[in-house]
Tab-separated table of C-alpha atoms in Angstrom:
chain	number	residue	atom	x	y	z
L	1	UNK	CA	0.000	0.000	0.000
L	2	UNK	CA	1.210	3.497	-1.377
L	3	UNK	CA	1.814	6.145	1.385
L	4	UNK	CA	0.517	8.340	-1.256
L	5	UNK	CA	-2.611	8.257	-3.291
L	6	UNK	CA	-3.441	10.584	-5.915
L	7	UNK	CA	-7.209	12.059	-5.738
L	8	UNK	CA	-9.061	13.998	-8.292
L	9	UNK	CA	-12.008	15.845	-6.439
L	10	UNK	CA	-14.502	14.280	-9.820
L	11	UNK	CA	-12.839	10.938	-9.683
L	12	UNK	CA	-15.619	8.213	-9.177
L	13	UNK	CA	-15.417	6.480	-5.688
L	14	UNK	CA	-15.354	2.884	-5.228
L	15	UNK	CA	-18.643	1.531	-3.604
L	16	UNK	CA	-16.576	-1.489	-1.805
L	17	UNK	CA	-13.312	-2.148	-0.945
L	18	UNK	CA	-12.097	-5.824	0.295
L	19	UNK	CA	-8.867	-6.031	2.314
L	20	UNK	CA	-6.719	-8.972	3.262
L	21	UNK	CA	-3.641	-6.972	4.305
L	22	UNK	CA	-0.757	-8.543	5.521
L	23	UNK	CA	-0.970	-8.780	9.534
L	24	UNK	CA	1.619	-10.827	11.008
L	25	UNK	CA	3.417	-8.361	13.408
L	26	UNK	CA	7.360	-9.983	12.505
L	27	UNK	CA	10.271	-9.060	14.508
L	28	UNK	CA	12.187	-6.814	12.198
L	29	UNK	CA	15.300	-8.817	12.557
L	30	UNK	CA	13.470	-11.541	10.991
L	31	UNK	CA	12.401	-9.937	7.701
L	32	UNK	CA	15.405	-7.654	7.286
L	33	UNK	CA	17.380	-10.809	6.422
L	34	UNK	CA	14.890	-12.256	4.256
L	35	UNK	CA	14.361	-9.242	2.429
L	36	UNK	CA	18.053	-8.497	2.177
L	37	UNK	CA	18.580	-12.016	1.211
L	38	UNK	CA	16.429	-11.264	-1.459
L	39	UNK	CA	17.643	-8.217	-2.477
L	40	UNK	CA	21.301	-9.218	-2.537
L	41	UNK	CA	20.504	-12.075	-4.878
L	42	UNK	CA	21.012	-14.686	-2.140
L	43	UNK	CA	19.098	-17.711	-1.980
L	44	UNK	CA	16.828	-17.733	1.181
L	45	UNK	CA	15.169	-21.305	2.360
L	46	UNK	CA	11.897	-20.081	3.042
L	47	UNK	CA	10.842	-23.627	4.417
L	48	UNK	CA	13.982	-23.190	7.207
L	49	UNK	CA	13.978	-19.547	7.875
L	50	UNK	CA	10.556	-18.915	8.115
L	51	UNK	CA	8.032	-21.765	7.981
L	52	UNK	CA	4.968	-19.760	9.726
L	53	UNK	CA	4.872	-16.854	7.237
L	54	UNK	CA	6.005	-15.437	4.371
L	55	UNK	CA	7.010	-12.162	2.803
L	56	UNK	CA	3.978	-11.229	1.872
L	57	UNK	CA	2.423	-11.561	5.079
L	58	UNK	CA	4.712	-9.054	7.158
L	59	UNK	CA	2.691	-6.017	7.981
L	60	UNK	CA	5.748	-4.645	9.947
L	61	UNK	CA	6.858	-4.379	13.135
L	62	UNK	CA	3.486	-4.073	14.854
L	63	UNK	CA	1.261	-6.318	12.256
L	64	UNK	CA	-1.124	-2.875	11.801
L	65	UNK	CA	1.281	-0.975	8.375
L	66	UNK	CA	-0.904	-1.987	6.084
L	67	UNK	CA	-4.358	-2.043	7.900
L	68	UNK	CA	-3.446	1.486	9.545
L	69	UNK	CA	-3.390	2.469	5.585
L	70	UNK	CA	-6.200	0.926	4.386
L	71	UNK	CA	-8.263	2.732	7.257
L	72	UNK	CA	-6.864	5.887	6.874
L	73	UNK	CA	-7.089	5.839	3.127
L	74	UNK	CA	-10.845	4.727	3.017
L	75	UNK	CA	-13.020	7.683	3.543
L	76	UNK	CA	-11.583	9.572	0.798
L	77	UNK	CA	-11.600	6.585	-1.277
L	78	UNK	CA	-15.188	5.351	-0.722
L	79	UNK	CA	-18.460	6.801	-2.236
L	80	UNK	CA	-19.805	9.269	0.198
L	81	UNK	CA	-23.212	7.378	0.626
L	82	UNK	CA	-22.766	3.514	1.979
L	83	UNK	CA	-19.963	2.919	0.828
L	84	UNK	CA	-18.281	0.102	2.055
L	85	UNK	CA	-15.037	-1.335	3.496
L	86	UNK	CA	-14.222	-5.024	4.633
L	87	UNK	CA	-11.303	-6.122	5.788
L	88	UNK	CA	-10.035	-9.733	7.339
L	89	UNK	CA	-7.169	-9.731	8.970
L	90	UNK	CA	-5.158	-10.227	12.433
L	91	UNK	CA	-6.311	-7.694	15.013
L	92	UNK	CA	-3.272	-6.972	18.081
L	93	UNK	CA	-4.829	-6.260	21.475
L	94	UNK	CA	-8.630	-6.921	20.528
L	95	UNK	CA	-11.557	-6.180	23.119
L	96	UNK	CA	-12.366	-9.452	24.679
L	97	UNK	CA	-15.021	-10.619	26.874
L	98	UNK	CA	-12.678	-11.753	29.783
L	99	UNK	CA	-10.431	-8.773	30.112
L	100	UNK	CA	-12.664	-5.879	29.769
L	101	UNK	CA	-11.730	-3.517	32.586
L	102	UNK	CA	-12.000	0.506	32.216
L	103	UNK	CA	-8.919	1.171	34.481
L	104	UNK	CA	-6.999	-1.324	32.164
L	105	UNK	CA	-8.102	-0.300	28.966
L	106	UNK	CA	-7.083	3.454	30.099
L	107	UNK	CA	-3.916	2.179	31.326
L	108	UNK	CA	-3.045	0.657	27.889
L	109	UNK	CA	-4.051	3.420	25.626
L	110	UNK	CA	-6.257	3.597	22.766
L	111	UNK	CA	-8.220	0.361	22.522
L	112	UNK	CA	-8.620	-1.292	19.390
L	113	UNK	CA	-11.751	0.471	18.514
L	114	UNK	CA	-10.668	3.754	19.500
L	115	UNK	CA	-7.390	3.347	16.737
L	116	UNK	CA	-8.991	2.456	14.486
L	117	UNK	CA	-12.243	5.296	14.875
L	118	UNK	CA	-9.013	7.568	15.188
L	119	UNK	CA	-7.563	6.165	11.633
L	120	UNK	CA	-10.827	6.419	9.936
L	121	UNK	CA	-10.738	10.209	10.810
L	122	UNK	CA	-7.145	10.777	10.394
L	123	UNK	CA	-7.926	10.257	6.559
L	124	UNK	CA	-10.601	12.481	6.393
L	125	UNK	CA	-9.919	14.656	3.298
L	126	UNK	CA	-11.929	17.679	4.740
L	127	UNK	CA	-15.541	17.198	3.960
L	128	UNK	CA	-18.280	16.358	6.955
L	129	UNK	CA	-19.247	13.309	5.284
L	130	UNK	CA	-15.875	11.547	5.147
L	131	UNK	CA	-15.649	11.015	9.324
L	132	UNK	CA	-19.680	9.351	8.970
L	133	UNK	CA	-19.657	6.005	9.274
L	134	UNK	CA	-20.677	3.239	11.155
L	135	UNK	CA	-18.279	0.430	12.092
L	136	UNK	CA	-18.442	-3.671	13.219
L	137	UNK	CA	-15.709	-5.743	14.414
L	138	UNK	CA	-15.798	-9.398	14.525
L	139	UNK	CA	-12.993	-11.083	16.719
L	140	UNK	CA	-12.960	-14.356	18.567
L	141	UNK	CA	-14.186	-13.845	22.509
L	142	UNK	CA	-10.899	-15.081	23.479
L	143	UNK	CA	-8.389	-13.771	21.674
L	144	UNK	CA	-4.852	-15.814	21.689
L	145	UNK	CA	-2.301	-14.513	24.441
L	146	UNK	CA	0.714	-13.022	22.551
L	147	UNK	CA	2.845	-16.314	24.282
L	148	UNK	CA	0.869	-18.711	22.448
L	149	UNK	CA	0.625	-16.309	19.178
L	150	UNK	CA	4.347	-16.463	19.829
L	151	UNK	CA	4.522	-20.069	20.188
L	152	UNK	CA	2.311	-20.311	16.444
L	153	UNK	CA	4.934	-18.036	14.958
L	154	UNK	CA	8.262	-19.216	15.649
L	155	UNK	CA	10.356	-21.906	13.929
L	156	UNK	CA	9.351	-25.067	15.871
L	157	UNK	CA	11.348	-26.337	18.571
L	158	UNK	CA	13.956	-22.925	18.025
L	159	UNK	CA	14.272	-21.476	21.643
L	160	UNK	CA	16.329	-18.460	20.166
L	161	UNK	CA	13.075	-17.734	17.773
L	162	UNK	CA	10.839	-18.415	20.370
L	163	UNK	CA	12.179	-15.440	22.125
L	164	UNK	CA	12.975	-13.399	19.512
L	165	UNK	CA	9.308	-13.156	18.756
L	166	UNK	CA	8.216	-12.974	22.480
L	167	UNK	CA	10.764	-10.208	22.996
L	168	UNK	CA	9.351	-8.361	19.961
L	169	UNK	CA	5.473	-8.591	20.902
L	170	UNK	CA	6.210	-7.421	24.606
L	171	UNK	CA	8.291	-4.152	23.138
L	172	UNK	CA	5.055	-3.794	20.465
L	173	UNK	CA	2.667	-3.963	23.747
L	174	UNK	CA	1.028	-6.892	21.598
L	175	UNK	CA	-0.878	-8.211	24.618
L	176	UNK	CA	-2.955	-10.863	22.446
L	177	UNK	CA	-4.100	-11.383	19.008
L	178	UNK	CA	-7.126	-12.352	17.248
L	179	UNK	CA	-8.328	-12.911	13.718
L	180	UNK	CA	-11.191	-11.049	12.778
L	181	UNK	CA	-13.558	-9.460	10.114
L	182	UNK	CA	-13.797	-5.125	10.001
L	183	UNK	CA	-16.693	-4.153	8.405
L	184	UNK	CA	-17.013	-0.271	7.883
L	185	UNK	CA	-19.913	1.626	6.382
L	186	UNK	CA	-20.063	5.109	5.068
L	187	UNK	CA	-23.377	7.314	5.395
L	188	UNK	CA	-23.863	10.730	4.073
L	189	UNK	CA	-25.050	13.134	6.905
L	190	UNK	CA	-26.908	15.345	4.752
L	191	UNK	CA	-30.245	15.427	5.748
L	192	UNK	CA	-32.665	14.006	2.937
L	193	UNK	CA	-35.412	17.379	1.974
């Protein structure tokens, strides 16, 4: 995903947009050496470096580079009335039914909702009707603990990688992760006359 996209004010909008963005929050010390393999012309054993993901799936250091894009590129992308965005994807730090606690939520930050309600309007290309929209997110109620995401990510039976990746989630605050569906709608706020 471009950091820049170039926007006529009479270009159509799109009335959908599907995501599947890469998600898997990889320690950069992992990727840098497959992607310098890579660029350096060296062969890289993708079944022995990296069996639980590939290049395509890195969406940087915190798992959010290409979803924080997609959000914050939307409104100005989307037709002003309903249109739609749907995304599927890994979600870091999800609301779950077990851990929901005010004081803890405040202590962490922005929740999950709130960044991404804050993305949605941090693309907002100036017009009222670009920040209206209604939002869904779909998680599972218990969301994996960043050890056991940890666990799934590593090279098997590799203690080094095993904390590598631990090491990385902790300095990420990646508390747990959860796959889930996004599910943004657009709405014009102009009253109909």
């Amino acid at each position: 995903v471009s950091d820049q996209v170039s926007i006529s004010l009479g270009q159509p909008k799109f009335d959908v947009i599907l995501a599947n963005p890469p998600f898997i929050p990889v320690p950069p010390s992992v990727s840098d050496v497959a992607a310098l393999s890579l660029r350096e012309g060296k062969s890289w054993d993708v079944d022995f470096n990296s069996p639980r993901y590939g290049l395509f799936s890195s969406g940087g250091a915190s798992g959010e580079d290409c979803l924080q894009a997609i959000v914050e590129m939307a409104p100005m992308l989307l037709d002003d009335e309903n249109g739609l965005l749907a995304i599927v994807s890994e979600f870091m730090n999800p609301p779950s039914s077990l851990q929901y606690d005010p004081h803890f939520a405040i202590n962490r930050g922005y929740s999950l909702i709130e960044k991404l309600e804050h993305l949605w309007n941090s693309g907002n290309d100036g017009t009222a009707a670009a920040s209206s929209a209604d939002g869904i997110l779909f998680t599972n109620e218990f969301p994996l603990s960043s050890e056991t995401y940890a666990g799934r990510r590593a090279v098997p039976n590799d203690e080094n990688d095993l904390k590598r990746w631990s090491e990385h989630l902790i300095s990420c605050e990646i508390h747990s992760v959860s796959p889930g569906l996004l599910f943004v709608k657009r709405h014009s706020t102009q009253d109909p006359m």
